[in-house]
Amino acid sequence: MATRNHSPGGPMFTVDYINKRDNDVGYVYYPEAEKPTTMTSLGSSTSSGTEYTVRVPKNTSKKYNIMAFNSGDKVNCSAWTQARMERDMSARRIYGEEESQDGAAGSEFGKKQREEARRKKYGIVTREFKVEDQPWILKVNGKAGKRFKGQKKGGVTENASYYIFTQCPDGAFEAFPVHGWYNFTPLAKHRTLTAEEAEEEWGRRNKVVNHFSIMLQRRFREQERGPDDEDEGEKSGKKKKKGGGRGGDLRIHDLEEDLEMSSDDSDSSMGDDGESKAKAKKDKGKGKGKKKKKKGGEHEALEDSDDGDYEGLEVDYMSDESSSDEEPEKGQPSKAEEHPKGIDEASESEEESEEEKPNEEETKEEEEEEEGKKTPVQAEKKKKKDSSGESESSDDSDIEGETASALFMKKRTPPKRGGGRGSAGSSRTGSRPGTPSIDSAATSNTLRAAASKLEQGKRPTPGPGTDSPAAKRLKMEPSSQSPAPSGKSTPQPPSGKSTPSSSDVQLTEEAVRRYLIRKPMTTKDLLKKFQTKRTGLSSEQTVNVLAQILKRLNPERKNVNDKMHFYLTE
Amino acid sequence: MSEKGEVDLTGAKQNTGVWLVKVPKYLAQQWAKATGRGEVGKLRICKKGNLGKAEVSFTLNEELTVIEGIEDKTVSAPREHPFTMQTVGGQTLAVFTENSSDKIALEGVVVQRAECRPAVSESYMRLKRLQIEESSKPVRLSQQLQSPVTNNYKPVANHTYNLEYDRRKKEEGKRARADKQQVLDMLFSAFEKHQYYNIKDLVDITKQPVLFLRRIYLKEILRDIGIYNVKGTHKNTWELKPEYRHYQGEEKTDE
């Protein structure tokens, strides 16, 4: 029998159960998911409204926050399979102070108190690092999924409170106050340029033809940067690098120069150079300015050519499209004074006087500038040339003897080098014509060029290798090369001569002999090979030991370009 | 790392819908005073309103309407609060919660936004007036002192300070020089804690008398075992000689 049940509910709804056997249709009618609650009184006065209780739970341990996405991002939370979220603590080291551990070397008694007193004296107020205010990093769907950064929106809880109303199974609403509001924005997974790099590229946008190579180079740089950072003492006397580094990382300006110019402070200058080189990755060197200034000052009197020479010189580190020509030279003259002095004296050789060396540099620079003028004004070309020009003593020695990482320093002037070191003028002029073929993408050419250069050693090759403008090809080659010579010790495959340059290159007779057999080198270059940072000796010791070794080896001497070079024949 | 950053996605998967409601400050304060299970009022949802849209209104419970202002002025808060419903728009608003144990869970997605407005009434006006009065009071206040401050005579030398000074002088009497080994021990233990020390701090630690005579003595000892360096930081500090050092991160031999 059919039974009819009438629920004892209010007048708003009826529940009818009708047995199917009666062939009637039964309805179950619930208005708006409303169910009787213990506290509600049903039967509101309005016709179709329903009442719900609102509760504000008192002591919940959970803090409610809002995660806001932009509408354009089309985020669908239900499609997430897995998510991880953590606070982004990267700002902590900015705020936090470095703590030297107690008992560790270098700690000072009462250092903290003194630091604090000092800050108070100068009125430095550091804002506290609050974990609560740090942004969130949200990673959705694992490694390959999207990433978001959630920044806290301020001012949300100041004048009005937000509450989250959720409906409970019993029909009542529960309201939770919103603790914080975070705006989540998607993070780009592809590589981007930093602000400085972007500025620089912007400045060159009219000249650069192949924009795709920008990120390519940046990737190379990053690869190099990895192994390079470890061994600081980059000998590549590339002030260029230093200048380049100004684009990207720390910029060391005045202090460095002062150190370099001071005659007694060779160590720090070398050290600084090393560091800056390690940091310097930008091949589009900016900021060579100050070096140039100095150099210009020194050698004004000697130069015949005049005003036009300094056209391309940068005075300010921010100038773009600067040619990196003069930079390395500047470094060299200053170094030249100290080291050869020591070695020459020590080895009692009556070779060139000290003046010769600076003069040597000067003449070199003169030539450089002239050539710089001659070459068509293309930023990269000029840079390449100049870098090639100046690099002779530094580059060559560096490349050949140095770590593979030095090899990757950009601006390894492509081809041209051909010449062994020393013969600055000749090799330069000889190789100059070869360079103009470099195009904008050629900075990565340098890698290839450097590779080919190593291969050929001293043979003057107008660098055919560098004439491969195709970015693809470049990509292939340098990338194949880069993994190999990663880090410190793996030498360039093609070159048989690269030393196992590691960060602790030893100043041994064997090493010197190897260098000298390969090609003639000046004392300065030899010194560059055995930088104090690498060998662990002080500069004086280096000088002494090197002098002794030279005495023992008694290499042959020849004058190249008015510079005394040592060499050995097998 | 499995637990720590993991977000509990149950709410998102169930597509739990919640409302985001903006509530006036005074109402939030009243809600915080709720007792018992936390019931604060009733929410009424009418399907058919004037415009054919749903009308939502919140009624505050009777006992929560009493607002106490400063100086014992009590005002009665309005009871009726209609809600203004708004759409979420294209924006996706999700709600996540953070546990006290740093567990993060996604509770749901906001489906409806609303603003809670008080129904304009006499009581509301009074409430607002009270608020304005309170906020217009200046934060700082000048008050006249009843009695002048009388307890800061300026002594020539502070009495307590004097006593302390005398005591210190007595304590620091001349130490016997025979203590050399002891002083050495003290120095070594001090240098175990930090590498660099200022001469003043060393004097303090070893409690050697500060007098010129004694300081020379301490300096002699220091010269034996330590080196003085102008470190580049402006302080001149003492440190142990290399052969006496044994720090982590320095491969030096033991004493």
CSV table of C-alpha atoms in Angstrom, one decimal, chain A residues 127-525:
chain,number,residue,atom,x,y,z
A,127,ARG,CA,63.7,46.7,8.4
A,128,GLU,CA,63.1,43.4,9.9
A,129,PHE,CA,62.7,40.4,7.8
A,130,LYS,CA,59.2,39.1,8.5
A,131,VAL,CA,58.5,35.7,7.3
A,132,GLU,CA,54.8,36.4,7.2
A,133,ASP,CA,55.3,39.1,4.6
A,134,GLN,CA,57.4,37.1,2.3
A,135,PRO,CA,56.0,36.0,-1.0
A,136,TRP,CA,54.9,32.5,-1.8
A,137,ILE,CA,56.3,30.3,-4.5
A,138,LEU,CA,53.7,28.0,-5.8
A,139,LYS,CA,54.7,25.1,-8.1
A,140,VAL,CA,51.9,23.3,-9.8
A,141,ASN,CA,52.1,19.9,-11.3
A,142,GLY,CA,55.6,19.2,-10.5
A,143,LYS,CA,58.7,20.1,-12.3
A,144,ALA,CA,57.2,20.6,-15.7
A,145,GLY,CA,54.2,22.5,-14.5
A,146,LYS,CA,53.6,26.1,-13.9
A,147,ARG,CA,55.1,28.3,-11.2
A,148,PHE,CA,53.6,31.2,-9.5
A,149,LYS,CA,54.8,33.9,-7.2
A,150,GLY,CA,52.3,35.2,-4.7
A,151,GLN,CA,53.0,38.6,-3.3
A,152,LYS,CA,51.2,39.9,-0.4
A,153,LYS,CA,48.8,42.7,-1.0
A,154,GLY,CA,48.9,45.3,1.7
A,155,GLY,CA,46.2,47.2,3.2
A,156,VAL,CA,43.6,44.4,3.0
A,157,THR,CA,42.8,44.2,6.7
A,158,GLU,CA,43.1,47.7,7.6
A,159,ASN,CA,39.7,49.2,7.2
A,160,ALA,CA,37.4,46.4,6.5
A,161,SER,CA,37.6,42.7,7.1
A,162,TYR,CA,37.0,40.0,4.6
A,163,TYR,CA,35.3,36.9,5.7
A,164,ILE,CA,35.0,33.6,3.9
A,165,PHE,CA,31.5,32.1,4.2
A,166,THR,CA,31.4,28.4,3.7
A,167,GLN,CA,28.3,26.4,4.0
A,168,CYS,CA,28.4,23.5,6.4
A,169,PRO,CA,26.7,20.2,5.9
A,170,ASP,CA,24.1,21.3,8.4
A,171,GLY,CA,23.2,24.3,6.3
A,172,ALA,CA,24.6,26.9,8.5
A,173,PHE,CA,27.3,29.3,7.3
A,174,GLU,CA,30.6,29.6,8.9
A,175,ALA,CA,32.6,32.7,8.5
A,176,PHE,CA,36.3,32.8,8.7
A,177,PRO,CA,38.3,36.0,8.7
A,178,VAL,CA,40.8,36.4,5.9
A,179,HIS,CA,44.3,36.7,7.2
A,180,GLY,CA,46.1,37.8,4.1
A,181,TRP,CA,45.6,38.4,0.4
A,182,TYR,CA,48.2,37.1,-2.0
A,183,ASN,CA,48.3,38.0,-5.7
A,184,PHE,CA,49.7,35.1,-7.7
A,185,THR,CA,51.4,35.8,-10.9
A,186,PRO,CA,52.9,33.2,-13.2
A,187,LEU,CA,56.6,33.0,-13.5
A,188,ALA,CA,58.3,32.8,-16.8
A,189,LYS,CA,60.1,29.6,-17.3
A,190,HIS,CA,62.2,30.7,-20.1
A,191,ARG,CA,65.4,32.6,-19.5
A,192,THR,CA,65.2,36.3,-19.3
A,193,LEU,CA,67.8,39.0,-19.4
A,194,THR,CA,68.5,41.0,-16.3
A,195,ALA,CA,67.8,44.7,-16.2
A,196,GLU,CA,71.4,45.6,-17.0
A,197,GLU,CA,71.7,43.2,-19.8
A,198,ALA,CA,68.4,44.3,-21.2
A,199,GLU,CA,69.5,47.9,-21.2
A,200,GLU,CA,72.6,47.0,-23.0
A,201,GLU,CA,71.0,45.0,-25.6
A,202,TRP,CA,68.5,47.8,-26.1
A,203,GLY,CA,71.3,50.2,-26.8
A,204,ARG,CA,72.5,47.9,-29.5
A,205,ARG,CA,69.3,47.1,-31.1
A,206,ASN,CA,69.9,49.0,-34.2
A,207,LYS,CA,73.2,47.3,-34.8
A,208,VAL,CA,72.4,43.8,-33.9
A,209,VAL,CA,70.9,41.9,-36.8
A,210,ASN,CA,70.4,38.5,-35.3
A,211,HIS,CA,68.4,39.0,-32.1
A,212,PHE,CA,68.0,35.4,-31.5
A,213,SER,CA,71.6,35.1,-30.6
A,214,ILE,CA,71.2,37.3,-27.6
A,215,MET,CA,69.8,34.6,-25.4
A,216,LEU,CA,72.2,32.1,-26.9
A,217,GLN,CA,75.1,34.1,-25.8
A,218,ARG,CA,73.6,34.6,-22.5
A,219,ARG,CA,73.3,30.9,-22.1
A,220,PHE,CA,76.9,30.4,-23.0
A,221,ARG,CA,77.9,32.9,-20.5
A,222,GLU,CA,76.0,31.2,-17.8
A,223,GLN,CA,77.7,27.9,-18.7
A,224,GLU,CA,81.0,29.5,-18.4
A,225,ARG,CA,80.2,31.3,-15.4
A,226,GLY,CA,79.7,28.0,-13.6
A,227,PRO,CA,83.1,26.6,-13.9
A,228,ASP,CA,84.7,30.0,-13.9
A,229,ASP,CA,83.6,31.2,-10.6
A,230,GLU,CA,85.5,28.5,-8.9
A,231,ASP,CA,88.9,29.5,-10.0
A,232,GLU,CA,89.1,33.1,-9.4
A,233,GLY,CA,92.4,33.9,-10.8
A,234,GLU,CA,91.4,34.3,-14.3
A,235,LYS,CA,94.6,35.3,-15.9
A,236,SER,CA,93.1,36.5,-19.1
A,237,GLY,CA,94.3,39.9,-18.8
A,238,LYS,CA,91.1,40.9,-20.3
A,239,LYS,CA,90.1,44.1,-18.8
A,240,LYS,CA,87.5,43.7,-21.2
A,241,LYS,CA,86.1,41.1,-19.1
A,242,LYS,CA,86.2,43.3,-16.3
A,243,GLY,CA,84.5,45.9,-18.2
A,244,GLY,CA,82.1,43.4,-19.4
A,245,GLY,CA,81.4,42.3,-16.0
A,246,ARG,CA,80.3,45.7,-15.2
A,247,GLY,CA,77.3,45.0,-17.3
A,248,GLY,CA,76.3,42.1,-15.4
A,249,ASP,CA,77.6,41.7,-12.0
A,250,LEU,CA,79.5,43.7,-9.5
A,251,ARG,CA,81.3,46.7,-10.7
A,252,ILE,CA,84.6,47.5,-9.3
A,253,HIS,CA,85.8,50.8,-10.4
A,254,ASP,CA,87.9,53.2,-8.7
A,255,LEU,CA,89.3,51.0,-6.0
A,256,GLU,CA,90.5,48.5,-8.5
A,257,GLU,CA,92.2,51.0,-10.5
A,258,ASP,CA,93.9,52.6,-7.6
A,259,LEU,CA,95.1,49.3,-6.6
A,260,GLU,CA,96.4,48.5,-9.9
A,261,MET,CA,98.3,51.7,-10.3
A,262,SER,CA,99.9,51.4,-7.0
A,263,SER,CA,103.2,49.8,-7.5
A,264,ASP,CA,103.4,48.0,-4.3
A,265,ASP,CA,100.1,46.4,-4.4
A,266,SER,CA,100.5,44.0,-7.1
A,267,ASP,CA,98.8,41.2,-5.3
A,268,SER,CA,95.6,42.9,-4.7
A,269,SER,CA,95.5,44.2,-8.2
A,270,MET,CA,96.1,40.8,-9.5
A,271,GLY,CA,93.5,39.5,-7.2
A,272,ASP,CA,91.0,42.1,-8.1
A,273,ASP,CA,91.6,41.4,-11.7
A,274,GLY,CA,91.1,37.9,-11.1
A,275,GLU,CA,87.9,38.4,-9.4
A,276,SER,CA,86.6,40.8,-11.8
A,277,LYS,CA,87.5,38.6,-14.6
A,278,ALA,CA,85.8,35.8,-13.0
A,279,LYS,CA,82.7,37.9,-12.7
A,280,ALA,CA,83.0,39.6,-15.9
A,281,LYS,CA,81.2,37.7,-18.5
A,282,LYS,CA,79.8,40.3,-20.7
A,283,ASP,CA,81.6,40.3,-23.9
A,284,LYS,CA,80.0,43.5,-25.0
A,285,GLY,CA,82.2,45.2,-22.7
A,286,LYS,CA,80.9,48.3,-21.2
A,287,GLY,CA,82.7,50.6,-18.9
A,288,LYS,CA,86.3,50.5,-19.7
A,289,GLY,CA,86.4,54.2,-19.2
A,290,LYS,CA,88.7,54.7,-16.3
A,291,LYS,CA,91.4,52.6,-17.6
A,292,LYS,CA,91.3,54.4,-20.7
A,293,LYS,CA,91.6,57.6,-19.1
A,294,LYS,CA,94.7,56.6,-17.3
A,295,LYS,CA,96.3,55.2,-20.3
A,296,GLY,CA,95.5,58.2,-22.3
A,297,GLY,CA,97.2,60.3,-19.8
A,298,GLU,CA,100.3,58.3,-19.8
A,299,HIS,CA,100.9,58.0,-23.4
A,300,GLU,CA,99.7,61.2,-24.8
A,301,ALA,CA,103.1,62.4,-25.4
A,302,LEU,CA,104.2,59.5,-27.3
A,303,GLU,CA,101.5,59.2,-29.7
A,304,ASP,CA,101.6,60.8,-33.1
A,305,SER,CA,98.0,60.3,-33.9
A,306,ASP,CA,95.7,62.4,-32.1
A,307,ASP,CA,92.2,63.3,-31.3
A,308,GLY,CA,90.5,60.8,-33.4
A,309,ASP,CA,92.1,58.0,-31.5
A,310,TYR,CA,90.0,58.6,-28.4
A,311,GLU,CA,86.8,58.7,-30.2
A,312,GLY,CA,85.6,55.4,-29.2
A,313,LEU,CA,86.9,55.7,-25.7
A,314,GLU,CA,84.4,55.4,-23.0
A,315,VAL,CA,84.7,57.7,-20.1
A,316,ASP,CA,81.8,56.5,-18.1
A,317,TYR,CA,81.1,53.0,-17.4
A,318,MET,CA,77.5,53.3,-18.4
A,319,SER,CA,78.3,54.1,-22.0
A,320,ASP,CA,77.3,51.5,-24.4
A,321,GLU,CA,78.8,50.4,-27.5
A,322,SER,CA,82.2,51.0,-26.1
A,323,SER,CA,85.0,49.4,-27.7
A,324,SER,CA,87.0,47.5,-25.3
A,325,ASP,CA,90.2,48.3,-26.9
A,326,GLU,CA,92.1,50.1,-24.4
A,327,GLU,CA,91.1,48.3,-21.4
A,328,PRO,CA,93.5,45.5,-21.4
A,329,GLU,CA,96.4,47.6,-22.2
A,330,LYS,CA,95.9,49.7,-19.2
A,331,GLY,CA,96.1,46.7,-17.1
A,332,GLN,CA,99.1,45.6,-18.8
A,333,PRO,CA,101.3,48.6,-18.4
A,334,SER,CA,100.6,48.8,-14.8
A,335,LYS,CA,101.5,45.2,-14.3
A,336,ALA,CA,104.3,45.4,-16.6
A,337,GLU,CA,106.1,47.7,-14.4
A,338,GLU,CA,106.1,45.6,-11.4
A,339,HIS,CA,106.7,42.1,-12.5
A,340,PRO,CA,109.3,42.3,-15.2
A,341,LYS,CA,111.1,44.6,-12.9
A,342,GLY,CA,111.3,41.9,-10.3
A,343,ILE,CA,112.2,39.1,-12.6
A,344,ASP,CA,114.7,41.0,-14.5
A,345,GLU,CA,116.4,42.1,-11.5
A,346,ALA,CA,116.4,38.8,-10.0
A,347,SER,CA,117.7,37.0,-12.9
A,348,GLU,CA,120.4,39.5,-13.4
A,349,SER,CA,119.7,39.7,-17.0
A,350,GLU,CA,120.7,42.9,-18.7
A,351,GLU,CA,117.9,42.7,-21.0
A,352,GLU,CA,115.4,45.4,-21.6
A,353,SER,CA,115.2,48.2,-19.2
A,354,GLU,CA,112.0,48.7,-17.5
A,355,GLU,CA,111.1,51.6,-19.6
A,356,GLU,CA,111.1,49.3,-22.5
A,357,LYS,CA,108.2,47.4,-21.3
A,358,PRO,CA,105.9,50.3,-20.7
A,359,ASN,CA,107.0,51.7,-24.0
A,360,GLU,CA,106.2,48.4,-25.5
A,361,GLU,CA,102.8,48.6,-24.2
A,362,GLU,CA,102.4,52.1,-25.3
A,363,THR,CA,103.4,51.4,-28.8
A,364,LYS,CA,101.1,48.5,-28.8
A,365,GLU,CA,98.3,50.7,-27.6
A,366,GLU,CA,99.0,53.3,-30.2
A,367,GLU,CA,98.7,50.8,-32.9
A,368,GLU,CA,95.6,49.6,-31.3
A,369,GLU,CA,94.0,52.9,-31.4
A,370,GLU,CA,95.0,53.5,-34.9
A,371,GLU,CA,93.6,50.3,-36.0
A,372,GLY,CA,90.6,51.0,-34.1
A,373,LYS,CA,90.1,54.0,-36.1
A,374,LYS,CA,90.7,52.3,-39.3
A,375,THR,CA,88.2,49.7,-38.9
A,376,PRO,CA,84.7,50.4,-39.8
A,377,VAL,CA,82.6,51.5,-37.0
A,378,GLN,CA,80.8,48.5,-36.1
A,379,ALA,CA,80.6,47.9,-32.5
A,380,GLU,CA,81.3,44.3,-32.5
A,381,LYS,CA,84.0,44.4,-35.1
A,382,LYS,CA,85.8,47.1,-33.3
A,383,LYS,CA,85.5,45.3,-30.1
A,384,LYS,CA,86.8,42.2,-31.6
A,385,LYS,CA,89.7,43.8,-33.2
A,386,ASP,CA,90.7,45.7,-30.2
A,387,SER,CA,90.3,42.8,-28.0
A,388,SER,CA,92.3,40.9,-30.4
A,389,GLY,CA,94.8,43.6,-30.6
A,390,GLU,CA,95.4,44.0,-27.1
A,391,SER,CA,95.1,40.6,-26.1
A,392,GLU,CA,98.2,39.6,-27.7
A,393,SER,CA,100.3,39.3,-24.8
A,394,SER,CA,97.6,38.6,-22.4
A,395,ASP,CA,95.3,36.6,-24.5
A,396,ASP,CA,97.7,34.4,-26.1
A,397,SER,CA,99.4,33.4,-23.1
A,398,ASP,CA,96.1,33.1,-21.4
A,399,ILE,CA,94.5,31.1,-23.9
A,400,GLU,CA,97.3,28.7,-24.5
A,401,GLY,CA,98.4,28.1,-21.1
A,402,GLU,CA,95.3,28.9,-19.2
A,403,THR,CA,92.4,27.0,-18.1
A,404,ALA,CA,89.8,26.1,-20.5
A,405,SER,CA,87.5,28.5,-18.7
A,406,ALA,CA,89.7,31.3,-19.7
A,407,LEU,CA,89.2,30.1,-23.1
A,408,PHE,CA,85.6,30.8,-22.8
A,409,MET,CA,86.0,34.4,-22.0
A,410,LYS,CA,84.1,36.2,-24.6
A,411,LYS,CA,85.9,38.4,-26.8
A,412,ARG,CA,88.4,35.9,-27.6
A,413,THR,CA,89.1,37.6,-30.6
A,414,PRO,CA,88.5,35.3,-33.3
A,415,PRO,CA,90.9,34.3,-35.8
A,416,LYS,CA,93.2,36.8,-36.5
A,417,ARG,CA,95.4,35.9,-33.8
A,418,GLY,CA,97.2,33.6,-35.7
A,419,GLY,CA,100.2,35.3,-34.4
A,420,GLY,CA,102.0,34.0,-31.5
A,421,ARG,CA,102.2,36.4,-28.8
A,422,GLY,CA,104.6,39.0,-28.7
A,423,SER,CA,104.5,40.0,-32.2
A,424,ALA,CA,101.9,42.4,-31.4
A,425,GLY,CA,102.1,44.7,-34.4
A,426,SER,CA,102.8,42.1,-37.0
A,427,SER,CA,100.3,39.7,-36.0
A,428,ARG,CA,97.8,42.3,-35.5
A,429,THR,CA,98.1,43.9,-38.8
A,430,GLY,CA,98.3,40.6,-40.3
A,431,SER,CA,95.2,39.4,-38.7
A,432,ARG,CA,93.2,42.5,-38.9
A,433,PRO,CA,91.8,42.0,-42.3
A,434,GLY,CA,90.6,38.8,-41.2
A,435,THR,CA,88.3,40.2,-38.6
A,436,PRO,CA,85.9,42.3,-40.4
A,437,SER,CA,83.9,39.3,-41.3
A,438,ILE,CA,82.6,39.0,-37.8
A,439,ASP,CA,79.0,39.9,-37.6
A,440,SER,CA,76.8,40.5,-34.7
A,441,ALA,CA,76.4,36.9,-33.8
A,442,ALA,CA,80.1,36.6,-33.7
A,443,THR,CA,80.6,37.0,-30.1
A,444,SER,CA,79.9,33.4,-29.8
A,445,ASN,CA,82.3,33.1,-32.6
A,446,THR,CA,84.9,33.9,-30.1
A,447,LEU,CA,84.4,30.5,-28.6
A,448,ARG,CA,84.9,28.9,-31.8
A,449,ALA,CA,87.7,31.2,-32.7
A,450,ALA,CA,89.4,30.5,-29.5
A,451,ALA,CA,89.0,26.8,-30.1
A,452,SER,CA,90.5,27.1,-33.5
A,453,LYS,CA,93.2,29.3,-32.3
A,454,LEU,CA,94.2,26.7,-29.8
A,455,GLU,CA,94.3,24.2,-32.4
A,456,GLN,CA,96.5,26.1,-34.6
A,457,GLY,CA,98.7,27.4,-32.0
A,458,LYS,CA,100.9,29.9,-33.5
A,459,ARG,CA,100.0,29.5,-37.1
A,460,PRO,CA,98.6,32.7,-38.4
A,461,THR,CA,95.2,31.7,-39.5
A,462,PRO,CA,92.8,34.4,-40.6
A,463,GLY,CA,90.3,32.5,-38.7
A,464,PRO,CA,88.1,30.7,-41.1
A,465,GLY,CA,86.4,29.2,-38.2
A,466,THR,CA,84.9,32.4,-37.1
A,467,ASP,CA,83.2,33.0,-40.4
A,468,SER,CA,80.4,30.8,-39.5
A,469,PRO,CA,77.8,33.2,-38.7
A,470,ALA,CA,75.1,30.7,-38.4
A,471,ALA,CA,74.1,30.7,-34.8
A,472,LYS,CA,73.2,27.1,-35.1
A,473,ARG,CA,76.7,26.1,-35.9
A,474,LEU,CA,78.0,28.1,-33.2
A,475,LYS,CA,75.7,26.6,-30.8
A,476,MET,CA,76.8,23.2,-31.8
A,477,GLU,CA,80.4,23.8,-31.4
A,478,PRO,CA,80.7,25.8,-28.3
A,479,SER,CA,78.2,23.7,-26.6
A,480,SER,CA,80.2,20.7,-27.5
A,481,GLN,CA,83.2,22.4,-26.3
A,482,SER,CA,81.9,23.8,-23.2
A,483,PRO,CA,81.0,20.6,-21.5
A,484,ALA,CA,84.3,19.3,-22.2
A,485,PRO,CA,86.5,21.9,-20.7
A,486,SER,CA,84.2,22.6,-17.9
A,487,GLY,CA,85.7,23.5,-14.7
A,488,LYS,CA,89.3,23.7,-14.2
A,489,SER,CA,91.2,20.9,-15.5
A,490,THR,CA,90.0,19.5,-18.8
A,491,PRO,CA,91.9,21.1,-21.6
A,492,GLN,CA,90.6,21.9,-24.9
A,493,PRO,CA,90.4,18.7,-26.9
A,494,PRO,CA,92.0,20.0,-30.1
A,495,SER,CA,94.9,21.5,-28.5
A,496,GLY,CA,97.4,19.2,-27.3
A,497,LYS,CA,99.1,21.8,-25.3
A,498,SER,CA,96.7,23.1,-22.8
A,499,THR,CA,98.0,22.7,-19.4
A,500,PRO,CA,95.9,20.9,-16.8
A,501,SER,CA,95.4,24.4,-15.5
A,502,SER,CA,93.7,24.0,-12.2
A,503,SER,CA,93.3,26.4,-9.6
A,504,ASP,CA,96.6,25.3,-8.1
A,505,VAL,CA,98.9,25.6,-10.9
A,506,GLN,CA,102.4,25.0,-9.7
A,507,LEU,CA,105.3,27.2,-10.5
A,508,THR,CA,107.7,24.5,-11.6
A,509,GLU,CA,110.5,24.4,-13.9
A,510,GLU,CA,108.5,21.9,-16.0
A,511,ALA,CA,105.6,24.2,-16.4
A,512,VAL,CA,107.8,27.1,-17.4
A,513,ARG,CA,109.7,24.9,-19.8
A,514,ARG,CA,106.5,23.8,-21.4
A,515,TYR,CA,105.4,27.4,-21.9
A,516,LEU,CA,108.6,28.5,-23.3
A,517,ILE,CA,108.8,25.6,-25.7
A,518,ARG,CA,105.4,26.4,-27.1
A,519,LYS,CA,106.1,29.9,-27.9
A,520,PRO,CA,108.3,32.8,-26.8
A,521,MET,CA,107.0,34.7,-23.8
A,522,THR,CA,108.0,37.7,-21.9
A,523,THR,CA,108.6,37.6,-18.3
A,524,LYS,CA,105.4,39.4,-17.8
A,525,ASP,CA,103.4,36.8,-19.6
